[in-house]
PDB file of C-alpha atoms in Angstrom:
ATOM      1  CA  UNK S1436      41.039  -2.531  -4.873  1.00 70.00           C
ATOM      2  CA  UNK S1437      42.655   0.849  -5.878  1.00 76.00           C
ATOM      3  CA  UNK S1438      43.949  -0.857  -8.734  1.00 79.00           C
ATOM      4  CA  UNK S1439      40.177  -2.108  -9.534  1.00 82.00           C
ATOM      5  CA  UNK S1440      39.083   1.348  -9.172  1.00 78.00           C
ATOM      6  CA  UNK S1441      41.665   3.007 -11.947  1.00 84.00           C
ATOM      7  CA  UNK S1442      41.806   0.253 -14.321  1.00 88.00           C
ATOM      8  CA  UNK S1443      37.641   0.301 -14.556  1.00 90.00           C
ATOM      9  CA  UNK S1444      36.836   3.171 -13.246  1.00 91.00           C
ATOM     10  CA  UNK S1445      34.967   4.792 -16.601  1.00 92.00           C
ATOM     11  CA  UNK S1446      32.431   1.850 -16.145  1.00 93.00           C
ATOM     12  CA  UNK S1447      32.071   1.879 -12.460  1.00 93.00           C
ATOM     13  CA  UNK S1448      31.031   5.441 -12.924  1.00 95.00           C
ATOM     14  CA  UNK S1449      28.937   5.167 -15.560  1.00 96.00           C
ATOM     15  CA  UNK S1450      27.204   2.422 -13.558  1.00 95.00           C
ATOM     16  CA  UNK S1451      27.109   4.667 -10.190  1.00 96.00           C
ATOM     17  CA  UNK S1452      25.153   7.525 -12.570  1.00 96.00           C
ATOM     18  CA  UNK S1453      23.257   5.253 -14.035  1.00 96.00           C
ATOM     19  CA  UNK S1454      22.238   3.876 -10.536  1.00 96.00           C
ATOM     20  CA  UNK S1455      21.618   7.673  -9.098  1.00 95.00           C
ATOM     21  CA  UNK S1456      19.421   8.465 -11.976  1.00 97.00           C
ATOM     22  CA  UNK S1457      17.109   5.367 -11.961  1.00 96.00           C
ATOM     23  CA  UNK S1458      16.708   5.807  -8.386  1.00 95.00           C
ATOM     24  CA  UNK S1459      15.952   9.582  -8.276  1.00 96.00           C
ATOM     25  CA  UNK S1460      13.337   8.643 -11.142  1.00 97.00           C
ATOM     26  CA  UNK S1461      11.959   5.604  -9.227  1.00 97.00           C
ATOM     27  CA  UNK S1462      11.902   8.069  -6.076  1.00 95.00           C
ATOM     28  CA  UNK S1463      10.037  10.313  -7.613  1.00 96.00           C
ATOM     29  CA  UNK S1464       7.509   8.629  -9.167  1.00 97.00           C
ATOM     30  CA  UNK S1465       7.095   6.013  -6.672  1.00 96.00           C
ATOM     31  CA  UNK S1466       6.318   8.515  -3.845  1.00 93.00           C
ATOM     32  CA  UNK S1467       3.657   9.912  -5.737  1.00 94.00           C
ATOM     33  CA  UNK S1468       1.927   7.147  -6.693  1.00 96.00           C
ATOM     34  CA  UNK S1469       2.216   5.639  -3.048  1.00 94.00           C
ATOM     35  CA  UNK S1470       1.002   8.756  -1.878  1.00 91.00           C
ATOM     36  CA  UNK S1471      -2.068   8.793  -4.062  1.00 92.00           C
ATOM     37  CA  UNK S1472      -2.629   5.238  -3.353  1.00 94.00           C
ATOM     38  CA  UNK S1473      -2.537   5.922   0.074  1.00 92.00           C
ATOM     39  CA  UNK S1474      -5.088   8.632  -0.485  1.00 88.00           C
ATOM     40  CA  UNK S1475      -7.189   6.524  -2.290  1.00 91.00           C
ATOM     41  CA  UNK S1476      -7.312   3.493   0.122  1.00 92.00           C
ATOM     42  CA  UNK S1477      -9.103   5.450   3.246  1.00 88.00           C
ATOM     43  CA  UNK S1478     -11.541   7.248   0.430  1.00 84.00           C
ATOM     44  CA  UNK S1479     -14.865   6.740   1.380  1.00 81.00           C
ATOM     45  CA  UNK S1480     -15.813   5.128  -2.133  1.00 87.00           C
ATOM     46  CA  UNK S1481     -15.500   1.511  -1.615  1.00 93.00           C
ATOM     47  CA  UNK S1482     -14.647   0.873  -4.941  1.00 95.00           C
ATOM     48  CA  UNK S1483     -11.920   3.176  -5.709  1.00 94.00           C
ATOM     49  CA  UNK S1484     -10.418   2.007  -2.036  1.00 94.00           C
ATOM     50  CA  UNK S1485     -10.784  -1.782  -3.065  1.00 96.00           C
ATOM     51  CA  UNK S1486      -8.851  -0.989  -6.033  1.00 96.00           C
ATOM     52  CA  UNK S1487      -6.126   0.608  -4.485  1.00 96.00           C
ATOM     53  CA  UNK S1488      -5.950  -1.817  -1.935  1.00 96.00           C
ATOM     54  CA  UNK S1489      -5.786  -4.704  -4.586  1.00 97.00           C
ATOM     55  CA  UNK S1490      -2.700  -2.899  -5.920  1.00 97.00           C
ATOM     56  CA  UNK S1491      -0.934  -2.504  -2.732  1.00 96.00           C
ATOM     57  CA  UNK S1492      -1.678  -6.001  -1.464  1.00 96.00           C
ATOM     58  CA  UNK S1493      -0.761  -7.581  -5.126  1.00 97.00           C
ATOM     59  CA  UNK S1494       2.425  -5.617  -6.278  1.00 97.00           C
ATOM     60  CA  UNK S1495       3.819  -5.720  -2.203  1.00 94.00           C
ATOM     61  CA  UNK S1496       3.593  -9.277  -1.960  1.00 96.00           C
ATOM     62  CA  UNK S1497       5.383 -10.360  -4.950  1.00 96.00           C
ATOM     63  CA  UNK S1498       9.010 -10.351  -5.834  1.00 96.00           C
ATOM     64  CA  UNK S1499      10.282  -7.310  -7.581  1.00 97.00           C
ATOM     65  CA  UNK S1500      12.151  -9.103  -9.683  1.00 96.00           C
ATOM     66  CA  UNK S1501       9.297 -10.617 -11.190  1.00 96.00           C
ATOM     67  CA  UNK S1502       7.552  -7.387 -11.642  1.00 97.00           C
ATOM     68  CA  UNK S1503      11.048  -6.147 -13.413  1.00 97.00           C
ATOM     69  CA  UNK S1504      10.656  -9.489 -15.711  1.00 96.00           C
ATOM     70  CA  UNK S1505       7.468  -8.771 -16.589  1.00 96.00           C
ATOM     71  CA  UNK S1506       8.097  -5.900 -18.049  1.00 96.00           C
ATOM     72  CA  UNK S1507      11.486  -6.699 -19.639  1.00 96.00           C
ATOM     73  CA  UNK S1508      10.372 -10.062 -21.506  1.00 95.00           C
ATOM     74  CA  UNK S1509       6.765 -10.185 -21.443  1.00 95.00           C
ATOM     75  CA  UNK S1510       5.339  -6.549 -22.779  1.00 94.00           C
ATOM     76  CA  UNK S1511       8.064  -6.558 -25.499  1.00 93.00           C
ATOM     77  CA  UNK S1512       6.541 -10.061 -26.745  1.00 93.00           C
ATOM     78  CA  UNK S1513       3.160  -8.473 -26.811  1.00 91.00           C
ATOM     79  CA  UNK S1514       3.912  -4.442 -27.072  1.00 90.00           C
ATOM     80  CA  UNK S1515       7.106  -2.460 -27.453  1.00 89.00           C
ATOM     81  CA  UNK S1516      10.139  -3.618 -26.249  1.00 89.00           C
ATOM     82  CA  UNK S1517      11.743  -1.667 -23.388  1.00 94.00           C
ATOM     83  CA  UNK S1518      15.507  -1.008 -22.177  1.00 95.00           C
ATOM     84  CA  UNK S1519      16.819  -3.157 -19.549  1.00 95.00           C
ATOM     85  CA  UNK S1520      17.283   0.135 -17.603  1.00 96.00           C
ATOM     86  CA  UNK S1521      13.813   1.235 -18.109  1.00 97.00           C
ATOM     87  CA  UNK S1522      12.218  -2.441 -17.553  1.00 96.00           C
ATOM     88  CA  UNK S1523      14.180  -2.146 -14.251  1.00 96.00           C
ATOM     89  CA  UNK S1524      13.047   1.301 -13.295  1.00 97.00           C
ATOM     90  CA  UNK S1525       9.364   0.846 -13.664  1.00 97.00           C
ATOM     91  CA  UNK S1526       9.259  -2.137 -11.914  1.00 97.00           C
ATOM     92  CA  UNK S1527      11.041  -0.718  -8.818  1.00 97.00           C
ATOM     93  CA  UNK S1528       8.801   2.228  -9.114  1.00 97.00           C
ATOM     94  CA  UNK S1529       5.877   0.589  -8.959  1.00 97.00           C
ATOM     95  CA  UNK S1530       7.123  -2.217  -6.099  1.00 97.00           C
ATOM     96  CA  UNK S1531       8.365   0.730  -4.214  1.00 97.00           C
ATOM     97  CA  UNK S1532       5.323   2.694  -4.205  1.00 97.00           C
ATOM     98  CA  UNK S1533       3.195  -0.016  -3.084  1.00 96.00           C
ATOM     99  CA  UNK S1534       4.911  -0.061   0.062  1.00 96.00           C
ATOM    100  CA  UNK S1535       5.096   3.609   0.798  1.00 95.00           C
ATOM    101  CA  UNK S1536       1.034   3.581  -0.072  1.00 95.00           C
ATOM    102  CA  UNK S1537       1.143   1.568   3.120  1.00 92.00           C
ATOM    103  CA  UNK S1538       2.911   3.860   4.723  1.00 92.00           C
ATOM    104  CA  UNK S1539       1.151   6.903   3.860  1.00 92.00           C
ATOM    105  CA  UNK S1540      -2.209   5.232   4.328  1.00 91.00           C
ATOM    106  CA  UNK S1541      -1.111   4.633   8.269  1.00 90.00           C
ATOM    107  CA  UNK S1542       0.021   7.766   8.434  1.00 90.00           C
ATOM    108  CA  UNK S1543      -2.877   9.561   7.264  1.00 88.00           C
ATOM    109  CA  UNK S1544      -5.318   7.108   9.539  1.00 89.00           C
ATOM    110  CA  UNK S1545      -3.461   8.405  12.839  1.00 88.00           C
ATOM    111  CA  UNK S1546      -4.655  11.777  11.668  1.00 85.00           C
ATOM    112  CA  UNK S1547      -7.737  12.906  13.971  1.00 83.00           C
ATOM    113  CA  UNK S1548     -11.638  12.081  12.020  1.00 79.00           C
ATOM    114  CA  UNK S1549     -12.243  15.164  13.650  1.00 81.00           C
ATOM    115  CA  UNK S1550     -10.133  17.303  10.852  1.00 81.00           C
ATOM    116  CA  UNK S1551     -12.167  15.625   7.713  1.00 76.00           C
ATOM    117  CA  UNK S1552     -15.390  16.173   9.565  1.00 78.00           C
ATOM    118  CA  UNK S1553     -13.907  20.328  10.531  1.00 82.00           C
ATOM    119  CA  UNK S1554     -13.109  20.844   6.570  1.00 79.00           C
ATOM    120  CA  UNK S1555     -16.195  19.317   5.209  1.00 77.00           C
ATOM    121  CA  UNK S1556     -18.182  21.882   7.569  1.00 81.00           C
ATOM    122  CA  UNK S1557     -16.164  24.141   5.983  1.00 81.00           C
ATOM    123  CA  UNK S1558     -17.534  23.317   2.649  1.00 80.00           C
ATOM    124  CA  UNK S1559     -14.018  22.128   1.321  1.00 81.00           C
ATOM    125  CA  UNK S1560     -14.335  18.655  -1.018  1.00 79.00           C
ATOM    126  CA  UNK S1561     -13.126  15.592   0.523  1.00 76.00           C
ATOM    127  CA  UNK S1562      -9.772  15.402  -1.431  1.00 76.00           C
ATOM    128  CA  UNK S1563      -8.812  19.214  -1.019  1.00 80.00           C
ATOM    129  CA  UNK S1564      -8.944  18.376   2.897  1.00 82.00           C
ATOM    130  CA  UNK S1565      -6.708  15.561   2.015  1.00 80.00           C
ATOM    131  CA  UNK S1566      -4.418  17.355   0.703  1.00 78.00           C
ATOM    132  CA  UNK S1567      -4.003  20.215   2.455  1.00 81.00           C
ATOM    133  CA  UNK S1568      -4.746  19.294   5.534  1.00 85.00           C
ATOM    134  CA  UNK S1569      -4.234  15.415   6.576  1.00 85.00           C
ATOM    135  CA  UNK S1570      -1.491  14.357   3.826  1.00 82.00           C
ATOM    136  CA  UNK S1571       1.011  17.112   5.005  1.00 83.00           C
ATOM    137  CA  UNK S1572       0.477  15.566   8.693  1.00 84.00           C
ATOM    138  CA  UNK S1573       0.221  12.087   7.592  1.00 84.00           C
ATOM    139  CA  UNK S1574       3.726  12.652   5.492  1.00 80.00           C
ATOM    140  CA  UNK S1575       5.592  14.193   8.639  1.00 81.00           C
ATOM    141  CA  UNK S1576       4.427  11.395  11.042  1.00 82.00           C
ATOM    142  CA  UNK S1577       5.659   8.650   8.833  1.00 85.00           C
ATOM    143  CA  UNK S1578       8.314  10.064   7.471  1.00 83.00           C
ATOM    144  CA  UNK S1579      11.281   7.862   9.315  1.00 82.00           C
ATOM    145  CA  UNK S1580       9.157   4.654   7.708  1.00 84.00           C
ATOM    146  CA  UNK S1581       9.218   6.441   4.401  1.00 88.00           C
ATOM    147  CA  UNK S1582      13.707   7.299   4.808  1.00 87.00           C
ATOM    148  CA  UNK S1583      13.836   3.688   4.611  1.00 89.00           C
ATOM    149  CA  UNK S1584      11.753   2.918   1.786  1.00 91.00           C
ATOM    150  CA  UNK S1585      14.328   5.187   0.027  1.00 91.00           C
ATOM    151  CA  UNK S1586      16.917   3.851   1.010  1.00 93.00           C
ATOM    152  CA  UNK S1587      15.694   0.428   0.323  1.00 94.00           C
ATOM    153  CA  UNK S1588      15.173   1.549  -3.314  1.00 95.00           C
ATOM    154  CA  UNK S1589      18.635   2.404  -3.963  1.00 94.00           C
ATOM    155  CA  UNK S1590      19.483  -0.603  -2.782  1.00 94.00           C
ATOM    156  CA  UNK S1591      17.329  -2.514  -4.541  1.00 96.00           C
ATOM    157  CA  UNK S1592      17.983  -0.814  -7.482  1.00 96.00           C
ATOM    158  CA  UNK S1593      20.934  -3.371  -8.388  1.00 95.00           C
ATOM    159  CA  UNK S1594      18.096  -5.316  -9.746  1.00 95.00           C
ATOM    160  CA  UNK S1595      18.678  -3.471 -12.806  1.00 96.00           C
ATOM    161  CA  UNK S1596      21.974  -5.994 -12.890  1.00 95.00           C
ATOM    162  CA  UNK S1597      19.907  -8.768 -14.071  1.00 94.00           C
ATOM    163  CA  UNK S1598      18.137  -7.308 -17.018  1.00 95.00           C
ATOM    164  CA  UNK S1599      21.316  -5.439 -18.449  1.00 92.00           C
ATOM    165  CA  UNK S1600      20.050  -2.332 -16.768  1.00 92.00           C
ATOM    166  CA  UNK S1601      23.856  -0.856 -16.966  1.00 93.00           C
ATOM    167  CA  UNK S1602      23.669   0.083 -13.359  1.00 95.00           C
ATOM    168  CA  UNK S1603      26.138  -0.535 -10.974  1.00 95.00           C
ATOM    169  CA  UNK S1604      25.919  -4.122 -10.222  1.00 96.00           C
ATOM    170  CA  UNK S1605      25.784  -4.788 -13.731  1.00 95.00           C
ATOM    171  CA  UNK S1606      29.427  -3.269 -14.024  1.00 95.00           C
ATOM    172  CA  UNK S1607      30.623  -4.890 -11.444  1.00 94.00           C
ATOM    173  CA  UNK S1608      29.528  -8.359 -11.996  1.00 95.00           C
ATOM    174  CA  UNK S1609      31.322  -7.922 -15.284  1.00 94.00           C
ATOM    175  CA  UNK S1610      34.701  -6.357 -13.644  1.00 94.00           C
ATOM    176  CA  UNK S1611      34.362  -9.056 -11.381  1.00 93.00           C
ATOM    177  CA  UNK S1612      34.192 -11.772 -14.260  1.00 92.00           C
ATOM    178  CA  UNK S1613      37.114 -10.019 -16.117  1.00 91.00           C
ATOM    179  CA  UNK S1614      39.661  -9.714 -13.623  1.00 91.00           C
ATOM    180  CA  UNK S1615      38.420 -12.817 -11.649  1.00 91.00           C
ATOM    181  CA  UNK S1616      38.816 -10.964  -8.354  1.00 91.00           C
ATOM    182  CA  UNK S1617      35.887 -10.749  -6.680  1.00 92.00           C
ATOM    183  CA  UNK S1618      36.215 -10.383  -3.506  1.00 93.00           C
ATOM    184  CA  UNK S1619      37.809  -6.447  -4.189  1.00 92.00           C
ATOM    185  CA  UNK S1620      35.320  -5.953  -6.441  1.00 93.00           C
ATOM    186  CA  UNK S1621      32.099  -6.356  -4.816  1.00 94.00           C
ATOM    187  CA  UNK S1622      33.617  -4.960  -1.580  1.00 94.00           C
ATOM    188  CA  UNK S1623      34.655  -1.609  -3.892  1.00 94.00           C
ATOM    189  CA  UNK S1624      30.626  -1.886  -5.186  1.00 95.00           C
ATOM    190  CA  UNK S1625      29.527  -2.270  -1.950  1.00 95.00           C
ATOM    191  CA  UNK S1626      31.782   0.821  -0.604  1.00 94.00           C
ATOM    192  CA  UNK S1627      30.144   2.513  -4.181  1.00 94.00           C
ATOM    193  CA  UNK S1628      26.556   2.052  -3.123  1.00 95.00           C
ATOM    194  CA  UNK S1629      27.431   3.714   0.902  1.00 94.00           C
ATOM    195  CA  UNK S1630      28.712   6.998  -0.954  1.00 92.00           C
ATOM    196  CA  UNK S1631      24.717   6.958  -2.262  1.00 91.00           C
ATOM    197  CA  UNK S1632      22.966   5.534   0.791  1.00 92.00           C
ATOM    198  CA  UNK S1633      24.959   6.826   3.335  1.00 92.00           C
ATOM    199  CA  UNK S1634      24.042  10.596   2.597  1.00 90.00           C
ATOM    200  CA  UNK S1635      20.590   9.584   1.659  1.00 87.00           C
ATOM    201  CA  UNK S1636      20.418   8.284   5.781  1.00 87.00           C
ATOM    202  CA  UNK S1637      22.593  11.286   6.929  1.00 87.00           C
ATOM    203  CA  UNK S1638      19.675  13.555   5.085  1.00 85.00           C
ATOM    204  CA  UNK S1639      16.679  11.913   6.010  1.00 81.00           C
ATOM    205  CA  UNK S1640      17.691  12.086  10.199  1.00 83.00           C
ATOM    206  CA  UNK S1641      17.801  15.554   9.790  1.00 81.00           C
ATOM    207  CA  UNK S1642      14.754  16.830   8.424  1.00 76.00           C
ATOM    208  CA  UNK S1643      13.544  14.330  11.091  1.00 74.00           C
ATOM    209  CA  UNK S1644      15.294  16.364  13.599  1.00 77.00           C
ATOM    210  CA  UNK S1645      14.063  19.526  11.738  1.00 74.00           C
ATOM    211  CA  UNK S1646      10.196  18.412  11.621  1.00 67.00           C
ATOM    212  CA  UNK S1647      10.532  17.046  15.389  1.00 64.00           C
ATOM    213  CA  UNK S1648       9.852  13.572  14.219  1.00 58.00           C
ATOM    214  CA  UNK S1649      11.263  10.417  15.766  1.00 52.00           C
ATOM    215  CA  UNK S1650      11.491   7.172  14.880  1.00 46.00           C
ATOM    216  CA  UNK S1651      10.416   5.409  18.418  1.00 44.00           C
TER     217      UNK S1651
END
C-alpha cells in the first residue's frame, strides 16, 4: 500500500483535491437551495409550496446517478456540453439539496405557529420572519440530520468516477487497473476518503455540543 501511495501519489492527490473542491461546491450550493426549498414548502402560497414539494419528492426519489447522466450525456446533445466534473457536481448538488429541503422543512415545522403569528403582529413580511426568526431555530434543531447529509455528499461524491469526473475514485479505479492490485488500492482510497469524512464528523459533533443540540 505504501508502495501504491509513492508510485501514484501525484494522481491520488489530484483526485483527493478534486474530490474536496466538488464537495465544498456541492455543500455550498446544495444547502442553500435545500434551505430555500425548505422555506418554500411550508409557504402559505399553495402553488409555490406544490412546486417545491414536486422538486423534493422528484429529485429525492431517483438515483443520483441518473440525475449526474442527465446532465453529462443528455444537455450536451441538446445544449452545451459540460465536464465530467461539473456534470457530477450539479447533479450531487441538486440530489443533495433535495434531501436537506426535507430536513430543513421539519425543522422549521417544530418551530412554534405562535412565532409567525408574533412577527406578523409586528408588521414584519412573512419571509423576513422566516429568516430571522424560524430558519436560525429550524437550522440548530436539525442540524445532526443535516452533519450527515454532508457527510453523505462526500461520500457520494465518487460518483464523479463514472463520468470521468477526475475525482478520487476515478484515480483509483485506474491505479487499480494499472497495477492490478486492488485490494491495496481501494483500501488506500477508502483510508483517503476518512482523512475527509472523518474531520467533517469530528466538526459537526462539536458545534452540536456548542449549540446544545443532540442527536436523540
Amino acid at each position: 500500500m505504501i508502495s501504491l501511495l509513492q508510485q501514484y501519489w501525484p494522481l491520488l492527490l489530484e483526485g483527493f483535491i478534486n474530490t474536496l473542491i466538488a464537495s465544498m461546491i456541492a455543500l455550498v450550493f446544495s444547502l442553500i437551495i435545500g434551505s430555500l426549498m425548505g422555506m418554500l414548502q411550508v409557504t402559505s402560497n399553495k402553488i409555490v409550496s406544490g412546486l417545491a414539494n414536486a422538486y423534493v419528492e422528484f429529485f429525492r426519489n431517483i438515483p443520483l446517478l441518473i440525475i449526474v447522466m442527465f446532465f453529462y450525456v443528455v444537455i450536451p446533445m441538446y445544449w452545451v456540453g459540460i465536464s465530467g466534473f461539473w456534470a457530477g457536481t450539479i447533479g450531487l448538488t441538486i440530489y443533495t439539496s433535495s434531501f436537506i429541503a426535507d430536513n430543513v422543512r421539519a425543522g422549521i415545522l417544530t418551530v412554534p405557529k405562535g412565532q409567525m403569528e408574533a412577527g406578523l403582529s409586528q408588521g414584519m413580511k412573512q419571509m423576513q420572519i422566516m429568516r430571522y426568526v424560524i430558519l436560525p431555530q429550524a437550522i440548530r434543531i436539525v442540524l445532526p440530520p443535516l452533519g450527515n447529509q454532508f457527510i453523505n455528499l462526500v461520500k457520494n461524491s465518487s460518483i464523479l468516477a463514472m463520468v470521468a469526473g477526475l475525482d478520487l475514485m476515478y484515480y483509483g479505479d485506474f491505479v487499480a487497473m494499472e497495477t492490478f492490485n486492488t485490494l491495496s488500492t481501494y483500501v488506500l482510497v477508502g483510508l483517503i476518503y476518512l482523512v475527509i469524512t472523518l474531520p467533517l464528523t469530528y466538526f459537526t459533533r462539536k458545534l452540536e455540543d456548542k449549540l446544545g443540540v443532540h442527536n436523540n
